[in-house]
C-alpha cells in the first residue's frame, strides 16, 4: 500500500516538473514514467489517461496554492497590505524556481490555459474553476478595501479580474524574458487598476 | 517557380492555422504537409526544421500585425484615441476568429511564449524582439499623451509594458473562457494603468 501510493506520487511529481518545463503535448507516458522511476506498465493502474494525470497535477497544484493564497489574503492587516503580500510571494516563488532550475517557469495554470484550453474541455473547465476561485478570493479583499475607502473602483469582481490579468500577463513576460524583475511593477500596476487612494 | 512558392506558402498557412489551434509541440511535419496538401518530402526543401518553420510563421504574423498596429497607432487623432482603437481592433479580430472557427484563438505570440520560451532559445529571442517592438510602439503613443497632459504616468516604457501585460492577460482569459467579452474592460483598465486624466 505504501509502495503503491509512492509510485502514484512519483508519477505526479515527475509529471508536474515535466509539464512546467515543457508543456503537456510534448510529453509521453513513457517519458513521465522514466523520470518518475516507475515501470511504464504501472501508469494506467493509477491514471486512466494522460489527460486524467494532467487534471490531477492541476488539482494538486491548486490545493497547495489555494491554501497559500488563503493564508496570505487573510489576517488582521489592512486589505491592500494583504493583497500586496500576494504579489510579493508570487515574485519570491518565481525567483526561487528560477534559482532552482535556471528558468522562470511561469504559472502552471496560465501555461495550460494557452496550450490546452482549445483542446480538452475537461482541462478548460477545471482551469476556469480555478481562475474563478482566484477572482473570488481577490474580489473579497478588494471589496473590503472598497468599503474602507482605500480604493475608488466600484466593481470589485471586474477589478479582481483586471488584477489577475495583470498578474498572468507579467508572469508571461517574466517567463519569456527569464527575468523575475518583470514582476516588480506588479504592485504599482495593481494599485493603479484599483484606484488605490492611500500612499 | 510559381508552384514552388505556392507549396511554401501552403505549408506556412497550414502551420499557422494548426499552431494557433493546437500549439507547436503537438504538431508533426507529416500532419502539416497533409493539411497543406503538399508531399511530405517537399517540407525540407523549404524549411530546415520544424523550428525554422515556426520562426517563419512568427515572422509572417508579426509583419502583418506590425503594419496593422502602425496604421492604427498613427494619424492625427489624439494619442489615447489611437491607443483605444488598438484594443477595439484586437477585440474585433478575436471575435472574427471565434466566429470563423468556434473558439477564441488568443495571441499567437503569447501562446508560443508560454509553450516554447523555455524550450527553444531561437523562438524566445524572436518573441522578445516582437514584444520589445510592441512596447516601443505603445510607449511612443503614451509619451505623446504624457506630453499633452492626458495621462499622469511618468515612465512611458514601464506603462507600455503594463498595458501589454494587461492585453496578454485578458486575451488569455478570453481564450480560456472562449469569450471575447473578456476583452471589453481592456480600455478602462488601460486608462487606469496610465492614469488617464480626461473623460
Coordinates of C-alpha atoms in Angstrom, one line a residue:
Chain A
X1 CA 0.0 0.0 0.0
X2 CA 2.8 2.3 1.0
X3 CA 4.6 1.4 -2.2
X4 CA 1.6 1.9 -4.4
X5 CA 1.0 5.4 -3.1
X6 CA 4.7 6.2 -3.6
X7 CA 4.6 5.2 -7.2
X8 CA 1.5 7.3 -7.8
X9 CA 3.0 10.3 -6.1
X10 CA 6.3 9.8 -8.0
X11 CA 4.4 9.9 -11.3
X12 CA 2.5 13.1 -10.2
X13 CA 5.7 14.8 -9.1
X14 CA 7.6 13.9 -12.3
X15 CA 4.6 15.0 -14.5
X16 CA 4.3 18.3 -12.6
X17 CA 8.0 19.1 -13.2
X18 CA 7.9 18.0 -16.8
X19 CA 4.7 19.9 -17.7
X20 CA 6.1 23.0 -16.1
X21 CA 9.3 22.6 -18.1
X22 CA 8.0 21.6 -21.4
X23 CA 4.2 21.8 -21.6
X24 CA 1.7 18.9 -21.9
X25 CA 1.6 18.0 -25.5
X26 CA 5.4 17.3 -25.8
X27 CA 5.2 14.7 -23.1
X28 CA 4.7 10.9 -23.4
X29 CA 3.6 8.5 -20.8
X30 CA 6.9 6.5 -21.2
X31 CA 9.0 9.6 -20.5
X32 CA 7.0 10.5 -17.4
X33 CA 7.4 7.0 -16.0
X34 CA 11.1 7.0 -16.8
X35 CA 11.5 10.4 -14.9
X36 CA 9.4 9.0 -12.0
X37 CA 11.5 5.8 -11.9
X38 CA 8.4 3.6 -12.1
X39 CA 7.6 0.8 -14.7
X40 CA 5.6 2.1 -17.6
X41 CA 3.0 -0.6 -17.1
X42 CA 2.0 0.9 -13.7
X43 CA 0.9 4.2 -15.2
X44 CA -2.6 3.0 -16.2
X45 CA -3.0 1.4 -12.9
X46 CA -3.1 4.8 -11.3
X47 CA -4.4 7.1 -14.2
X48 CA -6.9 6.4 -16.9
X49 CA -5.2 8.6 -19.4
X50 CA -2.6 11.4 -19.8
X51 CA -5.5 13.9 -19.5
X52 CA -6.5 12.4 -16.2
X53 CA -3.0 12.8 -15.0
X54 CA -2.9 16.4 -16.1
X55 CA -6.1 17.1 -14.2
X56 CA -4.7 15.5 -11.1
X57 CA -1.5 17.6 -11.4
X58 CA -3.6 20.7 -11.8
X59 CA -5.8 19.8 -8.8
X60 CA -2.8 19.1 -6.5
X61 CA -1.1 22.3 -7.5
X62 CA -4.3 24.3 -6.9
X63 CA -4.8 22.7 -3.5
X64 CA -1.4 24.0 -2.4
X65 CA -1.8 27.4 -4.0
X66 CA -5.3 27.9 -2.7
X67 CA -4.1 27.2 0.9
X68 CA -1.2 29.7 0.4
X69 CA -3.4 32.4 -1.1
X70 CA -6.0 32.0 1.7
X71 CA -3.3 32.3 4.3
X72 CA -1.7 35.4 2.6
X73 CA -5.0 37.1 2.0
X74 CA -6.4 36.6 5.5
X75 CA -5.4 38.1 8.7
X76 CA -5.7 41.5 10.5
X77 CA -3.5 43.6 8.3
X78 CA -5.3 46.2 6.0
X79 CA -6.7 44.6 2.9
X80 CA -4.3 46.2 0.4
X81 CA -1.4 45.2 2.5
X82 CA -2.5 41.6 2.3
X83 CA -3.0 41.9 -1.5
X84 CA 0.5 43.3 -1.8
X85 CA 1.9 40.3 0.0
X86 CA 0.3 38.1 -2.6
X87 CA 2.4 39.7 -5.3
X88 CA 5.5 39.7 -3.2
X89 CA 5.0 35.9 -2.6
X90 CA 4.4 35.3 -6.3
X91 CA 7.6 37.1 -7.2
X92 CA 9.5 35.3 -4.5
X93 CA 8.1 31.9 -5.7
X94 CA 9.1 32.6 -9.3
X95 CA 12.6 33.7 -8.2
X96 CA 13.1 30.6 -6.1
X97 CA 12.1 28.5 -9.1
X98 CA 14.5 30.3 -11.4
X99 CA 17.3 29.8 -8.9
X100 CA 16.5 26.1 -8.7
X101 CA 16.3 25.3 -12.4
X102 CA 17.7 28.3 -14.3
X103 CA 14.5 29.5 -15.9
X104 CA 11.3 31.2 -14.8
X105 CA 8.6 28.5 -15.0
X106 CA 5.7 30.9 -15.1
X107 CA 2.2 29.9 -13.9
X108 CA 1.2 26.3 -14.5
X109 CA -2.5 27.4 -14.9
X110 CA -1.6 30.1 -17.4
X111 CA 0.7 27.8 -19.4
X112 CA -2.0 25.2 -19.6
X113 CA -4.7 27.7 -20.4
X114 CA -2.9 28.8 -23.5
X115 CA -1.7 25.3 -24.5
X116 CA -4.8 23.3 -23.8
X117 CA -8.0 25.2 -23.4
X118 CA -9.0 24.8 -27.0
X119 CA -8.0 21.1 -27.0
X120 CA -9.6 19.5 -23.9
X121 CA -12.8 20.6 -22.4
X122 CA -12.1 18.8 -19.1
X123 CA -8.9 20.8 -18.6
X124 CA -10.5 24.0 -19.8
X125 CA -13.4 23.6 -17.3
X126 CA -11.0 22.9 -14.4
X127 CA -8.9 25.9 -15.2
X128 CA -12.0 28.1 -15.4
X129 CA -13.0 26.9 -11.9
X130 CA -9.5 27.7 -10.6
X131 CA -9.4 31.2 -12.1
X132 CA -13.0 31.9 -10.9
X133 CA -11.9 30.9 -7.4
X134 CA -8.8 33.1 -7.6
X135 CA -11.0 36.0 -8.8
X136 CA -13.4 35.4 -5.8
X137 CA -10.5 35.5 -3.3
X138 CA -9.1 38.8 -4.7
X139 CA -12.6 40.2 -5.1
X140 CA -13.3 39.7 -1.3
X141 CA -10.1 41.7 -0.4
X142 CA -10.9 44.4 -3.0
X143 CA -14.4 44.7 -1.6
X144 CA -13.0 45.1 2.0
X145 CA -10.7 47.9 0.7
X146 CA -13.6 49.5 -1.2
X147 CA -15.8 49.6 2.0
X148 CA -12.9 51.2 3.9
X149 CA -12.4 53.8 1.1
X150 CA -8.9 52.5 0.3
X151 CA -9.8 52.1 -3.4
X152 CA -12.0 54.0 -5.8
X153 CA -13.2 51.1 -8.0
X154 CA -16.8 50.2 -7.7
X155 CA -17.0 46.7 -9.4
X156 CA -14.8 44.5 -7.2
X157 CA -15.3 41.4 -9.4
X158 CA -14.2 43.2 -12.6
X159 CA -11.3 44.8 -10.7
X160 CA -10.2 41.4 -9.4
X161 CA -10.2 40.0 -13.0
X162 CA -8.1 43.0 -14.1
X163 CA -5.6 42.4 -11.3
X164 CA -5.4 38.7 -12.2
X165 CA -4.9 39.5 -15.9
X166 CA -2.1 41.9 -15.0
X167 CA -0.5 39.1 -12.9
X168 CA -0.8 36.5 -15.7
X169 CA 0.5 39.0 -18.3
X170 CA 3.5 40.0 -16.3
X171 CA 4.3 36.4 -15.3
X172 CA 4.2 35.6 -19.1
X173 CA 6.8 38.3 -19.7
X174 CA 8.9 37.1 -16.7
X175 CA 9.0 33.7 -18.3
X176 CA 9.7 35.0 -21.8
X177 CA 12.5 37.3 -20.7
X178 CA 13.5 34.8 -18.0
X179 CA 13.5 37.8 -15.6
X180 CA 11.7 38.0 -12.3
X181 CA 12.4 41.7 -12.4
X182 CA 9.3 41.9 -14.7
X183 CA 7.2 41.2 -11.6
X184 CA 8.5 44.2 -9.6
X185 CA 6.0 46.7 -11.1
X186 CA 3.0 44.4 -10.3
X187 CA 2.1 46.2 -7.1
X188 CA 2.1 49.7 -8.6
X189 CA 0.1 48.5 -11.5
X190 CA -2.4 46.8 -9.2
X191 CA -2.8 50.0 -7.2
X192 CA -3.5 51.9 -10.5
X193 CA -6.1 49.3 -11.6
X194 CA -7.9 49.6 -8.2
X195 CA -7.6 53.3 -7.9
X196 CA -5.9 53.0 -4.6
X197 CA -6.2 56.2 -2.6
X198 CA -3.5 55.9 0.1
X199 CA 0.3 56.1 -0.1
Chain B
X1 CA 8.7 28.8 -59.8
X2 CA 5.0 29.7 -59.2
X3 CA 4.3 26.3 -58.0
X4 CA 7.3 26.2 -55.6
X5 CA 6.3 29.4 -53.9
X6 CA 2.7 28.1 -53.7
X7 CA 3.8 25.0 -51.8
X8 CA 5.9 27.0 -49.4
X9 CA 3.1 29.4 -48.7
X10 CA 0.6 26.5 -48.3
X11 CA 2.9 24.9 -45.7
X12 CA 3.2 28.3 -43.9
X13 CA -0.6 28.8 -43.9
X14 CA -1.4 25.3 -42.7
X15 CA 1.3 25.6 -40.0
X16 CA -0.1 28.9 -38.8
X17 CA -3.6 27.6 -38.5
X18 CA -2.5 24.4 -36.8
X19 CA -0.1 26.1 -34.3
X20 CA -2.9 28.5 -33.4
X21 CA -5.4 25.7 -32.9
X22 CA -3.1 23.2 -31.1
X23 CA 0.2 24.7 -30.3
X24 CA 3.6 23.8 -31.6
X25 CA 4.7 20.6 -29.8
X26 CA 1.7 18.6 -30.7
X27 CA 2.3 19.0 -34.4
X28 CA 4.3 16.8 -36.7
X29 CA 5.8 17.7 -40.1
X30 CA 3.7 14.9 -41.8
X31 CA 0.5 16.4 -40.4
X32 CA 1.4 19.9 -41.5
X33 CA 2.1 18.7 -45.1
X34 CA -1.1 16.7 -45.2
X35 CA -3.1 19.8 -44.1
X36 CA -1.2 21.9 -46.7
X37 CA -1.8 19.3 -49.4
X38 CA 1.9 19.1 -50.3
X39 CA 4.1 15.9 -50.4
X40 CA 5.9 15.4 -47.1
X41 CA 9.2 15.2 -49.0
X42 CA 9.0 18.8 -50.0
X43 CA 9.0 20.1 -46.5
X44 CA 12.7 20.1 -46.0
X45 CA 13.2 21.7 -49.4
X46 CA 11.6 24.8 -47.9
X47 CA 12.4 24.6 -44.2
X48 CA 15.5 23.3 -42.4
X49 CA 13.5 22.2 -39.4
X50 CA 10.1 22.5 -37.7
X51 CA 11.7 25.3 -35.6
X52 CA 12.7 27.2 -38.7
X53 CA 9.1 26.9 -39.9
X54 CA 7.8 28.2 -36.5
X55 CA 10.1 31.2 -36.8
X56 CA 8.9 31.9 -40.3
X57 CA 5.2 31.7 -39.1
X58 CA 6.0 34.1 -36.3
X59 CA 7.8 36.5 -38.6
X60 CA 5.0 36.5 -41.2
X61 CA 2.4 37.0 -38.5
X62 CA 4.4 39.9 -37.0
X63 CA 4.9 41.5 -40.4
X64 CA 1.1 41.8 -40.8
X65 CA 0.4 42.8 -37.2
X66 CA 3.2 45.4 -37.1
X67 CA 1.7 47.0 -40.2
X68 CA -1.8 47.0 -38.7
X69 CA -0.5 48.4 -35.3
X70 CA 1.5 51.1 -37.1
X71 CA -1.6 52.1 -39.0
X72 CA -3.9 52.1 -36.0
X73 CA -1.5 54.0 -33.8
X74 CA -0.6 56.7 -36.3
X75 CA -2.7 59.5 -37.6
X76 CA -4.0 62.8 -36.4
X77 CA -6.4 61.7 -33.7
X78 CA -5.4 62.3 -30.0
X79 CA -3.0 59.6 -28.8
X80 CA -5.3 58.0 -26.4
X81 CA -8.0 57.7 -29.1
X82 CA -5.5 55.8 -31.3
X83 CA -4.5 53.5 -28.4
X84 CA -8.2 52.8 -27.7
X85 CA -8.6 51.8 -31.4
X86 CA -5.8 49.2 -30.9
X87 CA -7.9 47.5 -28.2
X88 CA -11.0 47.7 -30.3
X89 CA -9.3 46.2 -33.3
X90 CA -7.9 43.4 -31.1
X91 CA -11.3 42.6 -29.7
X92 CA -12.8 42.7 -33.2
X93 CA -10.0 40.4 -34.5
X94 CA -10.6 37.8 -31.8
X95 CA -14.3 38.0 -32.3
X96 CA -13.9 37.4 -36.1
X97 CA -11.6 34.4 -35.3
X98 CA -14.2 32.9 -32.9
X99 CA -17.0 33.3 -35.5
X100 CA -14.8 31.6 -38.0
X101 CA -13.6 28.5 -36.0
X102 CA -15.8 28.5 -32.9
X103 CA -13.1 29.2 -30.4
X104 CA -11.1 32.3 -29.4
X105 CA -7.5 31.5 -30.7
X106 CA -5.8 34.1 -28.5
X107 CA -2.5 35.7 -29.3
X108 CA 0.0 33.5 -31.3
X109 CA 2.9 35.3 -29.6
X110 CA 1.5 34.8 -26.1
X111 CA 0.7 31.2 -26.8
X112 CA 4.2 30.5 -28.1
X113 CA 5.8 32.5 -25.2
X114 CA 4.3 30.2 -22.7
X115 CA 4.7 27.0 -24.7
X116 CA 8.2 27.5 -26.1
X117 CA 10.2 30.2 -24.4
X118 CA 12.0 27.7 -22.1
X119 CA 12.5 25.2 -24.9
X120 CA 14.0 27.0 -27.9
X121 CA 16.2 30.0 -27.5
X122 CA 15.7 31.0 -31.1
X123 CA 11.9 31.3 -30.7
X124 CA 12.4 33.0 -27.3
X125 CA 14.7 35.6 -28.8
X126 CA 12.3 36.3 -31.7
X127 CA 9.3 36.7 -29.4
X128 CA 11.3 39.0 -27.1
X129 CA 12.1 41.2 -30.2
X130 CA 8.5 41.3 -31.1
X131 CA 7.2 42.2 -27.6
X132 CA 10.0 44.9 -27.4
X133 CA 8.8 46.3 -30.7
X134 CA 5.2 46.3 -29.4
X135 CA 6.3 48.0 -26.2
X136 CA 8.1 50.7 -28.3
X137 CA 5.1 51.4 -30.4
X138 CA 2.8 51.7 -27.3
X139 CA 5.4 53.7 -25.5
X140 CA 5.6 56.3 -28.2
X141 CA 1.8 56.9 -28.0
X142 CA 1.9 57.0 -24.2
X143 CA 4.7 59.5 -24.4
X144 CA 2.7 61.8 -26.7
X145 CA -0.2 61.6 -24.3
X146 CA 2.1 62.3 -21.4
X147 CA 3.5 65.5 -23.0
X148 CA -0.1 66.7 -23.7
X149 CA -1.0 66.0 -20.0
X150 CA -3.6 63.3 -21.0
X151 CA -2.0 60.8 -18.6
X152 CA -0.3 61.1 -15.2
X153 CA 2.3 58.3 -15.6
X154 CA 5.9 59.4 -15.9
X155 CA 7.6 56.2 -17.1
X156 CA 6.2 55.6 -20.6
X157 CA 8.2 52.4 -21.2
X158 CA 7.1 50.7 -18.0
X159 CA 3.5 51.9 -18.6
X160 CA 3.6 50.4 -22.1
X161 CA 4.7 47.1 -20.6
X162 CA 1.8 47.2 -18.1
X163 CA -0.6 47.8 -20.9
X164 CA 0.7 44.9 -23.0
X165 CA 0.6 42.6 -19.9
X166 CA -3.0 43.6 -19.4
X167 CA -3.7 42.8 -23.0
X168 CA -2.0 39.4 -22.9
X169 CA -3.6 38.5 -19.6
X170 CA -7.1 39.4 -20.8
X171 CA -6.6 37.6 -24.1
X172 CA -5.6 34.6 -22.1
X173 CA -8.9 34.7 -20.2
X174 CA -10.8 35.4 -23.4
X175 CA -9.3 32.1 -24.8
X176 CA -9.8 30.1 -21.6
X177 CA -13.4 31.2 -21.2
X178 CA -13.9 31.3 -25.0
X179 CA -15.5 34.7 -24.5
X180 CA -14.4 37.9 -26.3
X181 CA -16.5 39.8 -23.7
X182 CA -13.4 39.4 -21.5
X183 CA -11.7 42.0 -23.7
X184 CA -14.4 44.7 -23.2
X185 CA -12.9 46.1 -20.0
X186 CA -9.5 46.4 -21.6
X187 CA -9.8 50.1 -22.4
X188 CA -11.0 51.1 -18.9
X189 CA -8.1 49.1 -17.4
X190 CA -5.7 50.7 -19.7
X191 CA -6.9 54.1 -18.7
X192 CA -6.4 53.2 -15.1
X193 CA -2.9 51.9 -15.7
X194 CA -1.9 55.1 -17.5
X195 CA -3.7 57.5 -15.0
X196 CA -5.7 59.0 -17.9
X197 CA -7.0 62.4 -16.9
X198 CA -9.8 63.1 -19.4
X199 CA -13.3 61.6 -19.8

